[in-house]
Amino acid sequence: MLENKTKLLKIKIQRESLLKALRFVQKIVPSNPQLPILSSLLFKLEKGKLLLSSTDLYFGIQSRVATTTNEEVEVAIPGHIFKEMVNSLKSETLEIVLESDRMKMKANGSVVSIPVQNPQDYPEFPEIKKKKIELTRDVMSKIEKFVCFAAGVDQARPILTTLLIKLNKDGLKAVATDGFRLTVLDIPEAKGETDEEILIPSRYFSEVFSIAEQSDVEKVIIYSEEELKQLRFEVGESDVYVRLIEGEYPPYEKIIPENFSVSLVIDGEKFHQELKRAAILAKEASNIITIKSDNTSLENDKNQKATQLIIESKSLSRGSYLGKIPLLTDVSEDIQISFNVNYLLDFLNSCKPGVVEMKFNDSLKPAMFAVDEEDNFKYIVMPFRVNQ
């Protein structure tokens, strides 16, 4: 806080730079915080920059903005009110005046006055300096696209909500599972000097990637502090703090079949459209749909004969759906298997493949889905037993 009521501190700051920082830090200000102070932002001037901070005790963000002062001061300010006022003041530059118990913002003749609080109750952000992993934005983009969608959301099983990242001299491996489906992505070009393994809550990884994209940052550095059980992501002018989830990741390798007896190749967009229609009538049946290959001839787009894939869903009260898609390759043997359609839609919505290859053994064993654009990607899905 300011030392006395007569002292004033004036700074000027670019409104767009301030809004950019606020977009990051404001998104995690909790609406029903565990502590009242967490509904505020920490406003700290140091070393010629403004440091804005927010946290919900599990996830925290600090973002830096250039200012016109070398003074040092720290206050807590109402988060939502501050952002809304900055957003409403249409001026390239804002003048901010700090008094002992109040902050004033001035622009184009308008003056906003909001109370400030003592920052002593605000949680401290720890020093985390041990470098763990460095990821390029391109690598993060692949992990976000091909892996994160399969992580769990059930907080009763927190280890399944994490993303496993393994780094060594042979490359990077990213893994996610919720217990019913599994994604594995190998990125050979992302090599590490030493063997590193880290568990990152998947939704927080997605937030970090979003900040990296919006900030146009090409590289993210991850630091860890084992004793504090926290990570720090260095993302340009922002630092993101994440509390680690403790536990041992499940032995995912054991559920990946070594070989498959049946392979089906289909157009990804046609498959997506058929599944969306089948999902409408699958809601009353626990979202279960059935797919099966059929050697009955089907006229495809080129007026040639081809085998087909049939997608079915049924509802006792709503009716039934049957869709057909030409297969792009011959089939060695027919297969019939049932899935939760949401597991397939999540995959197609995130990966957006042009061509999908599906591999099976039988109707009760895990199936694998691969895409044409990423050779090192595996998506394993557990089927559902359906009583005929």
Short mmCIF file of C-alpha atoms in Angstrom, two decimals:
data_model
loop_
_atom_site.label_atom_id
_atom_site.label_comp_id
_atom_site.label_asym_id
_atom_site.label_seq_id
_atom_site.Cartn_x
_atom_site.Cartn_y
_atom_site.Cartn_z
CA MET A 1 0.00 0.00 0.00
CA LEU A 2 1.04 3.63 -0.29
CA GLU A 3 2.81 4.83 2.81
CA ASN A 4 0.64 7.87 3.55
CA LYS A 5 -2.54 9.54 2.36
CA THR A 6 -0.83 12.62 0.99
CA LYS A 7 1.43 10.74 -1.43
CA LEU A 8 0.16 10.24 -4.97
CA LEU A 9 1.57 7.90 -7.60
CA LYS A 10 0.76 8.60 -11.23
CA ILE A 11 1.48 6.27 -14.14
CA LYS A 12 0.54 6.13 -17.80
CA ILE A 13 -0.14 2.86 -19.56
CA GLN A 14 -1.20 1.72 -23.02
CA ARG A 15 -4.83 0.61 -22.86
CA GLU A 16 -4.45 -2.24 -25.40
CA SER A 17 -1.46 -3.70 -23.55
CA LEU A 18 -3.39 -3.53 -20.30
CA LEU A 19 -6.46 -5.19 -21.83
CA LYS A 20 -4.33 -8.00 -23.25
CA ALA A 21 -2.91 -8.75 -19.81
CA LEU A 22 -6.37 -8.51 -18.25
CA ARG A 23 -7.78 -11.07 -20.71
CA PHE A 24 -5.31 -13.60 -19.32
CA VAL A 25 -5.47 -12.88 -15.60
CA GLN A 26 -9.19 -12.13 -15.35
CA LYS A 27 -10.31 -15.49 -16.74
CA ILE A 28 -9.39 -17.33 -13.53
CA VAL A 29 -10.75 -14.88 -10.99
CA PRO A 30 -13.24 -17.17 -9.17
CA SER A 31 -16.87 -16.10 -8.87
CA ASN A 32 -17.20 -17.88 -5.51
CA PRO A 33 -13.67 -17.74 -4.12
CA GLN A 34 -12.43 -19.78 -1.16
CA LEU A 35 -10.98 -16.52 0.18
CA PRO A 36 -12.62 -13.10 -0.41
CA ILE A 37 -9.29 -11.59 -1.50
CA LEU A 38 -9.19 -13.96 -4.50
CA SER A 39 -11.97 -11.95 -6.21
CA SER A 40 -9.34 -9.22 -6.56
CA LEU A 41 -6.34 -8.80 -8.84
CA LEU A 42 -2.91 -8.08 -7.44
CA PHE A 43 -1.65 -4.79 -8.93
CA LYS A 44 2.11 -4.50 -8.44
CA LEU A 45 4.53 -1.92 -9.84
CA GLU A 46 8.17 -2.95 -9.94
CA LYS A 47 11.20 -2.41 -12.20
CA GLY A 48 9.31 -0.19 -14.62
CA LYS A 49 6.52 -2.67 -15.22
CA LEU A 50 3.04 -3.42 -13.94
CA LEU A 51 2.59 -7.01 -12.79
CA LEU A 52 -1.05 -8.14 -12.75
CA SER A 53 -1.76 -11.39 -10.92
CA SER A 54 -4.72 -13.66 -10.21
CA THR A 55 -5.15 -17.12 -8.70
CA ASP A 56 -7.78 -19.59 -7.50
CA LEU A 57 -5.14 -21.40 -5.38
CA TYR A 58 -4.75 -24.16 -8.00
CA PHE A 59 -4.04 -22.09 -11.10
CA GLY A 60 -2.43 -18.66 -11.21
CA ILE A 61 -1.37 -16.15 -13.86
CA GLN A 62 0.98 -13.19 -13.72
CA SER A 63 1.23 -10.87 -16.72
CA ARG A 64 3.57 -7.91 -17.19
CA VAL A 65 2.81 -4.56 -18.86
CA ALA A 66 5.26 -1.69 -19.52
CA THR A 67 4.63 1.56 -17.59
CA THR A 68 6.14 5.05 -17.21
CA THR A 69 7.36 4.74 -13.62
CA ASN A 70 10.11 3.03 -11.66
CA GLU A 71 8.21 3.40 -8.39
CA GLU A 72 7.30 0.27 -6.45
CA VAL A 73 3.86 -0.26 -4.95
CA GLU A 74 1.45 -3.17 -4.46
CA VAL A 75 -2.35 -3.14 -3.96
CA ALA A 76 -5.31 -5.47 -4.50
CA ILE A 77 -8.05 -4.16 -6.80
CA PRO A 78 -11.58 -5.43 -7.66
CA GLY A 79 -10.95 -7.68 -10.68
CA HIS A 80 -14.21 -7.53 -12.65
CA ILE A 81 -14.80 -3.82 -12.09
CA PHE A 82 -11.26 -2.93 -13.12
CA LYS A 83 -11.46 -4.89 -16.38
CA GLU A 84 -14.89 -3.54 -17.31
CA MET A 85 -13.79 0.04 -16.70
CA VAL A 86 -10.56 -0.34 -18.69
CA ASN A 87 -12.57 -1.88 -21.51
CA SER A 88 -15.06 1.02 -21.49
CA LEU A 89 -12.49 3.84 -21.51
CA LYS A 90 -11.87 4.44 -25.22
CA SER A 91 -8.44 6.00 -25.14
CA GLU A 92 -5.03 4.82 -26.38
CA THR A 93 -3.40 5.80 -23.08
CA LEU A 94 -4.81 5.62 -19.57
CA GLU A 95 -3.59 7.69 -16.63
CA ILE A 96 -3.75 5.81 -13.32
CA VAL A 97 -3.45 7.62 -10.00
CA LEU A 98 -2.88 5.58 -6.85
CA GLU A 99 -3.77 6.98 -3.47
CA SER A 100 -3.58 5.23 -0.11
CA ASP A 101 -7.05 3.69 -0.32
CA ARG A 102 -8.21 4.41 -3.87
CA MET A 103 -7.28 4.08 -7.53
CA LYS A 104 -8.38 6.60 -10.15
CA MET A 105 -8.30 6.05 -13.90
CA LYS A 106 -8.53 9.02 -16.25
CA ALA A 107 -9.19 9.11 -19.99
CA ASN A 108 -10.79 11.70 -22.29
CA GLY A 109 -12.18 13.69 -19.38
CA SER A 110 -13.68 10.63 -17.63
CA VAL A 111 -12.55 9.67 -14.14
CA VAL A 112 -13.13 6.27 -12.53
CA SER A 113 -12.48 5.82 -8.82
CA ILE A 114 -12.37 2.36 -7.23
CA PRO A 115 -11.27 1.22 -3.76
CA VAL A 116 -8.06 -0.73 -3.22
CA GLN A 117 -7.24 -3.28 -0.53
CA ASN A 118 -4.17 -4.18 1.43
CA PRO A 119 -2.38 -6.97 -0.50
CA GLN A 120 -0.98 -8.72 2.57
CA ASP A 121 -3.74 -11.37 2.49
CA TYR A 122 -3.16 -12.19 -1.18
CA PRO A 123 -1.47 -15.60 -1.69
CA GLU A 124 2.21 -15.38 -2.57
CA PHE A 125 3.48 -16.67 -5.90
CA PRO A 126 6.48 -18.97 -5.28
CA GLU A 127 9.89 -18.76 -6.93
CA ILE A 128 10.17 -21.71 -9.30
CA LYS A 129 13.46 -21.74 -11.21
CA LYS A 130 14.34 -25.36 -11.97
CA LYS A 131 13.93 -25.80 -15.73
CA LYS A 132 12.10 -28.99 -16.66
CA ILE A 133 10.99 -28.96 -20.30
CA GLU A 134 10.98 -26.51 -23.20
CA LEU A 135 8.15 -26.81 -25.76
CA THR A 136 7.67 -24.96 -29.02
CA ARG A 137 4.22 -23.65 -29.83
CA ASP A 138 4.02 -26.08 -32.77
CA VAL A 139 4.60 -29.02 -30.42
CA MET A 140 2.02 -27.67 -27.99
CA SER A 141 -0.43 -27.27 -30.86
CA LYS A 142 -0.05 -30.95 -31.79
CA ILE A 143 -0.56 -32.03 -28.18
CA GLU A 144 -3.63 -29.81 -27.86
CA LYS A 145 -5.10 -31.14 -31.11
CA PHE A 146 -4.33 -34.84 -30.83
CA VAL A 147 -4.09 -35.58 -27.09
CA CYS A 148 -5.84 -33.24 -24.65
CA PHE A 149 -9.40 -34.10 -25.69
CA ALA A 150 -9.10 -37.62 -24.21
CA ALA A 151 -8.15 -36.56 -20.68
CA GLY A 152 -10.70 -37.15 -17.93
CA VAL A 153 -12.75 -34.45 -16.19
CA ASP A 154 -13.84 -36.42 -13.12
CA GLN A 155 -12.12 -34.83 -10.12
CA ALA A 156 -12.76 -38.00 -8.13
CA ARG A 157 -9.97 -39.54 -10.23
CA PRO A 158 -7.58 -36.58 -10.52
CA ILE A 159 -4.66 -38.51 -12.04
CA LEU A 160 -6.82 -39.20 -15.12
CA THR A 161 -7.37 -35.46 -15.65
CA THR A 162 -3.66 -35.01 -16.33
CA LEU A 163 -1.54 -35.02 -19.44
CA LEU A 164 1.58 -37.19 -19.32
CA ILE A 165 4.58 -35.73 -21.14
CA LYS A 166 7.71 -37.86 -21.48
CA LEU A 167 10.84 -36.38 -23.03
CA ASN A 168 14.13 -38.09 -23.92
CA LYS A 169 16.79 -38.14 -26.64
CA ASP A 170 14.44 -40.08 -28.95
CA GLY A 171 11.70 -37.43 -28.80
CA LEU A 172 8.55 -36.52 -26.87
CA LYS A 173 5.58 -38.69 -26.01
CA ALA A 174 2.26 -37.17 -24.89
CA VAL A 175 -0.48 -39.34 -23.36
CA ALA A 176 -4.00 -38.76 -22.04
CA THR A 177 -6.72 -41.15 -20.87
CA ASP A 178 -9.97 -41.06 -18.93
CA GLY A 179 -10.07 -44.82 -18.39
CA PHE A 180 -12.30 -45.53 -21.41
CA ARG A 181 -10.20 -44.08 -24.22
CA LEU A 182 -6.53 -43.27 -24.68
CA THR A 183 -4.48 -40.99 -26.92
CA VAL A 184 -0.76 -41.41 -27.54
CA LEU A 185 1.27 -39.03 -29.70
CA ASP A 186 4.98 -39.35 -30.45
CA ILE A 187 6.81 -36.23 -31.61
CA PRO A 188 10.33 -37.34 -32.66
CA GLU A 189 11.54 -33.81 -33.47
CA ALA A 190 11.03 -32.63 -29.85
CA LYS A 191 14.13 -34.21 -28.35
CA GLY A 192 15.37 -33.76 -24.79
CA GLU A 193 18.93 -33.76 -23.46
CA THR A 194 17.85 -35.74 -20.40
CA ASP A 195 14.94 -38.03 -19.57
CA GLU A 196 12.08 -35.95 -18.18
CA GLU A 197 8.53 -36.93 -17.21
CA ILE A 198 5.85 -34.55 -16.07
CA LEU A 199 2.12 -34.67 -15.29
CA ILE A 200 0.20 -31.52 -16.22
CA PRO A 201 -3.54 -31.02 -15.59
CA SER A 202 -4.88 -31.15 -19.14
CA ARG A 203 -7.23 -28.15 -18.91
CA TYR A 204 -4.40 -25.99 -17.61
CA PHE A 205 -2.14 -27.10 -20.46
CA SER A 206 -4.88 -25.95 -22.85
CA GLU A 207 -5.02 -22.56 -21.10
CA VAL A 208 -1.24 -22.17 -21.41
CA PHE A 209 -1.41 -23.02 -25.11
CA SER A 210 -4.21 -20.46 -25.58
CA ILE A 211 -2.07 -17.77 -23.92
CA ALA A 212 0.92 -18.71 -26.10
CA GLU A 213 -1.24 -18.41 -29.23
CA GLN A 214 -2.78 -15.09 -28.24
CA SER A 215 0.64 -13.71 -27.24
CA ASP A 216 2.26 -15.03 -30.45
CA VAL A 217 4.95 -16.73 -28.35
CA GLU A 218 6.99 -19.38 -30.16
CA LYS A 219 8.40 -21.16 -27.12
CA VAL A 220 7.11 -22.07 -23.65
CA ILE A 221 9.51 -23.04 -20.85
CA ILE A 222 8.25 -25.22 -18.01
CA TYR A 223 9.88 -24.97 -14.58
CA SER A 224 9.10 -27.20 -11.60
CA GLU A 225 9.41 -27.18 -7.83
CA GLU A 226 9.07 -30.68 -6.43
CA GLU A 227 8.80 -29.67 -2.76
CA LEU A 228 6.07 -27.11 -3.44
CA LYS A 229 4.38 -29.43 -5.95
CA GLN A 230 4.01 -26.61 -8.47
CA LEU A 231 4.89 -25.81 -12.07
CA ARG A 232 5.63 -22.47 -13.68
CA PHE A 233 5.12 -21.90 -17.40
CA GLU A 234 7.05 -18.98 -18.87
CA VAL A 235 4.93 -17.68 -21.77
CA GLY A 236 6.42 -14.43 -23.08
CA GLU A 237 5.41 -11.65 -20.68
CA SER A 238 3.22 -14.01 -18.66
CA ASP A 239 3.93 -16.67 -16.05
CA VAL A 240 1.40 -19.40 -15.36
CA TYR A 241 1.48 -21.32 -12.07
CA VAL A 242 -0.10 -24.76 -11.73
CA ARG A 243 -0.41 -26.98 -8.69
CA LEU A 244 0.75 -30.50 -9.48
CA ILE A 245 -1.50 -33.52 -9.11
CA GLU A 246 0.24 -36.32 -7.25
CA GLY A 247 -0.05 -39.97 -8.17
CA GLU A 248 1.22 -42.63 -10.54
CA TYR A 249 0.00 -42.59 -14.13
CA PRO A 250 -1.78 -45.82 -15.15
CA PRO A 251 0.20 -48.38 -17.22
CA TYR A 252 -1.42 -47.31 -20.48
CA GLU A 253 0.89 -49.41 -22.69
CA LYS A 254 -0.82 -52.61 -21.54
CA ILE A 255 -4.15 -51.80 -23.21
CA ILE A 256 -2.69 -51.02 -26.67
CA PRO A 257 -3.06 -54.15 -28.87
CA GLU A 258 0.07 -55.23 -30.71
CA ASN A 259 -1.80 -56.41 -33.79
CA PHE A 260 -5.21 -56.04 -35.42
CA SER A 261 -7.11 -58.43 -37.66
CA VAL A 262 -9.43 -55.94 -39.42
CA SER A 263 -8.71 -52.53 -40.92
CA LEU A 264 -11.29 -50.10 -42.35
CA VAL A 265 -10.43 -46.84 -44.13
CA ILE A 266 -13.08 -44.14 -44.60
CA ASP A 267 -13.51 -40.48 -45.43
CA GLY A 268 -13.20 -38.50 -42.18
CA GLU A 269 -15.76 -35.80 -43.00
CA LYS A 270 -18.43 -38.28 -44.14
CA PHE A 271 -17.85 -40.35 -41.02
CA HIS A 272 -18.20 -37.20 -38.89
CA GLN A 273 -21.49 -36.20 -40.49
CA GLU A 274 -22.99 -39.69 -40.13
CA LEU A 275 -21.98 -39.89 -36.47
CA LYS A 276 -23.53 -36.50 -35.69
CA ARG A 277 -26.84 -37.69 -37.11
CA ALA A 278 -26.64 -41.04 -35.32
CA ALA A 279 -25.87 -39.24 -32.04
CA ILE A 280 -29.22 -37.45 -32.12
CA LEU A 281 -31.08 -40.73 -31.62
CA ALA A 282 -28.45 -42.32 -29.37
CA LYS A 283 -29.04 -40.00 -26.40
CA GLU A 284 -31.69 -42.24 -24.82
CA ALA A 285 -29.48 -45.31 -25.30
CA SER A 286 -26.49 -44.11 -23.25
CA ASN A 287 -25.06 -42.54 -26.44
CA ILE A 288 -24.27 -45.98 -27.86
CA ILE A 289 -24.02 -46.43 -31.64
CA THR A 290 -23.04 -49.50 -33.64
CA ILE A 291 -20.78 -49.57 -36.69
CA LYS A 292 -20.29 -52.55 -38.96
CA SER A 293 -18.70 -53.34 -42.27
CA ASP A 294 -20.81 -54.77 -45.06
CA ASN A 295 -19.59 -56.41 -48.24
CA THR A 296 -22.87 -55.61 -50.01
CA SER A 297 -22.02 -53.49 -53.04
CA LEU A 298 -22.68 -49.75 -52.79
CA GLU A 299 -22.52 -47.16 -55.56
CA ASN A 300 -19.90 -44.64 -54.47
CA ASP A 301 -19.19 -41.14 -55.80
CA LYS A 302 -17.23 -42.46 -58.80
CA ASN A 303 -19.94 -44.95 -59.78
CA GLN A 304 -17.69 -47.83 -58.84
CA LYS A 305 -18.59 -50.75 -56.63
CA ALA A 306 -17.31 -50.64 -53.03
CA THR A 307 -17.96 -52.19 -49.66
CA GLN A 308 -19.56 -49.96 -47.06
CA LEU A 309 -19.59 -48.97 -43.41
CA ILE A 310 -22.99 -48.92 -41.68
CA ILE A 311 -23.68 -46.66 -38.69
CA GLU A 312 -26.76 -47.40 -36.57
CA SER A 313 -28.43 -45.91 -33.52
CA LYS A 314 -31.75 -46.77 -31.93
CA SER A 315 -34.15 -45.19 -29.46
CA LEU A 316 -37.29 -46.85 -28.14
CA SER A 317 -39.22 -43.56 -28.16
CA ARG A 318 -37.46 -41.53 -30.86
CA GLY A 319 -36.87 -44.07 -33.62
CA SER A 320 -33.73 -45.29 -35.34
CA TYR A 321 -31.02 -44.11 -37.70
CA LEU A 322 -29.01 -45.99 -40.33
CA GLY A 323 -26.25 -44.35 -42.35
CA LYS A 324 -23.88 -45.74 -44.98
CA ILE A 325 -20.40 -44.67 -46.05
CA PRO A 326 -18.26 -46.21 -48.83
CA LEU A 327 -15.09 -47.86 -47.58
CA LEU A 328 -11.90 -46.69 -49.28
CA THR A 329 -10.17 -50.10 -49.12
CA ASP A 330 -11.18 -53.75 -49.27
CA VAL A 331 -12.05 -55.54 -46.04
CA SER A 332 -10.60 -58.92 -45.08
CA GLU A 333 -13.48 -59.79 -42.76
CA ASP A 334 -16.61 -58.12 -41.45
CA ILE A 335 -16.76 -56.48 -38.03
CA GLN A 336 -19.58 -55.22 -35.83
CA ILE A 337 -18.74 -53.13 -32.78
CA SER A 338 -20.45 -50.56 -30.53
CA PHE A 339 -19.05 -47.35 -29.03
CA ASN A 340 -20.08 -44.34 -27.04
CA VAL A 341 -20.55 -41.95 -29.94
CA ASN A 342 -19.16 -39.03 -27.94
CA TYR A 343 -15.75 -40.71 -27.82
CA LEU A 344 -15.69 -40.77 -31.62
CA LEU A 345 -17.08 -37.26 -32.04
CA ASP A 346 -14.52 -35.82 -29.61
CA PHE A 347 -11.77 -37.38 -31.71
CA LEU A 348 -13.18 -36.10 -35.01
CA ASN A 349 -13.97 -32.62 -33.66
CA SER A 350 -10.43 -32.18 -32.35
CA CYS A 351 -8.33 -33.90 -35.01
CA LYS A 352 -10.46 -33.11 -38.10
CA PRO A 353 -8.88 -35.89 -40.20
CA GLY A 354 -9.31 -36.16 -43.95
CA VAL A 355 -9.04 -39.96 -43.83
CA VAL A 356 -9.61 -42.25 -40.82
CA GLU A 357 -8.25 -45.77 -40.45
CA MET A 358 -10.04 -47.97 -37.91
CA LYS A 359 -8.41 -51.17 -36.65
CA PHE A 360 -10.19 -53.96 -34.76
CA ASN A 361 -9.80 -57.46 -33.42
CA ASP A 362 -13.28 -58.28 -32.17
CA SER A 363 -16.33 -56.51 -30.76
CA LEU A 364 -15.13 -56.55 -27.14
CA LYS A 365 -11.46 -55.62 -27.53
CA PRO A 366 -9.99 -52.12 -27.80
CA ALA A 367 -10.14 -50.53 -31.23
CA MET A 368 -7.59 -48.10 -32.65
CA PHE A 369 -8.20 -45.01 -34.79
CA ALA A 370 -5.45 -43.41 -36.86
CA VAL A 371 -5.42 -40.37 -39.15
CA ASP A 372 -3.76 -39.65 -42.47
CA GLU A 373 -1.94 -36.48 -41.39
CA GLU A 374 -0.14 -37.78 -38.28
CA ASP A 375 1.65 -41.15 -38.49
CA ASN A 376 2.70 -41.12 -34.82
CA PHE A 377 -0.82 -40.78 -33.39
CA LYS A 378 -2.90 -43.54 -31.81
CA TYR A 379 -6.41 -43.24 -30.42
CA ILE A 380 -7.57 -46.32 -28.50
CA VAL A 381 -11.25 -46.68 -27.58
CA MET A 382 -12.91 -49.34 -25.44
CA PRO A 383 -16.06 -50.75 -27.08
CA PHE A 384 -19.37 -51.35 -25.32
CA ARG A 385 -21.12 -54.69 -24.98
CA VAL A 386 -24.61 -54.43 -26.49
CA ASN A 387 -27.34 -57.01 -25.90
CA GLN A 388 -28.93 -57.77 -29.22
#
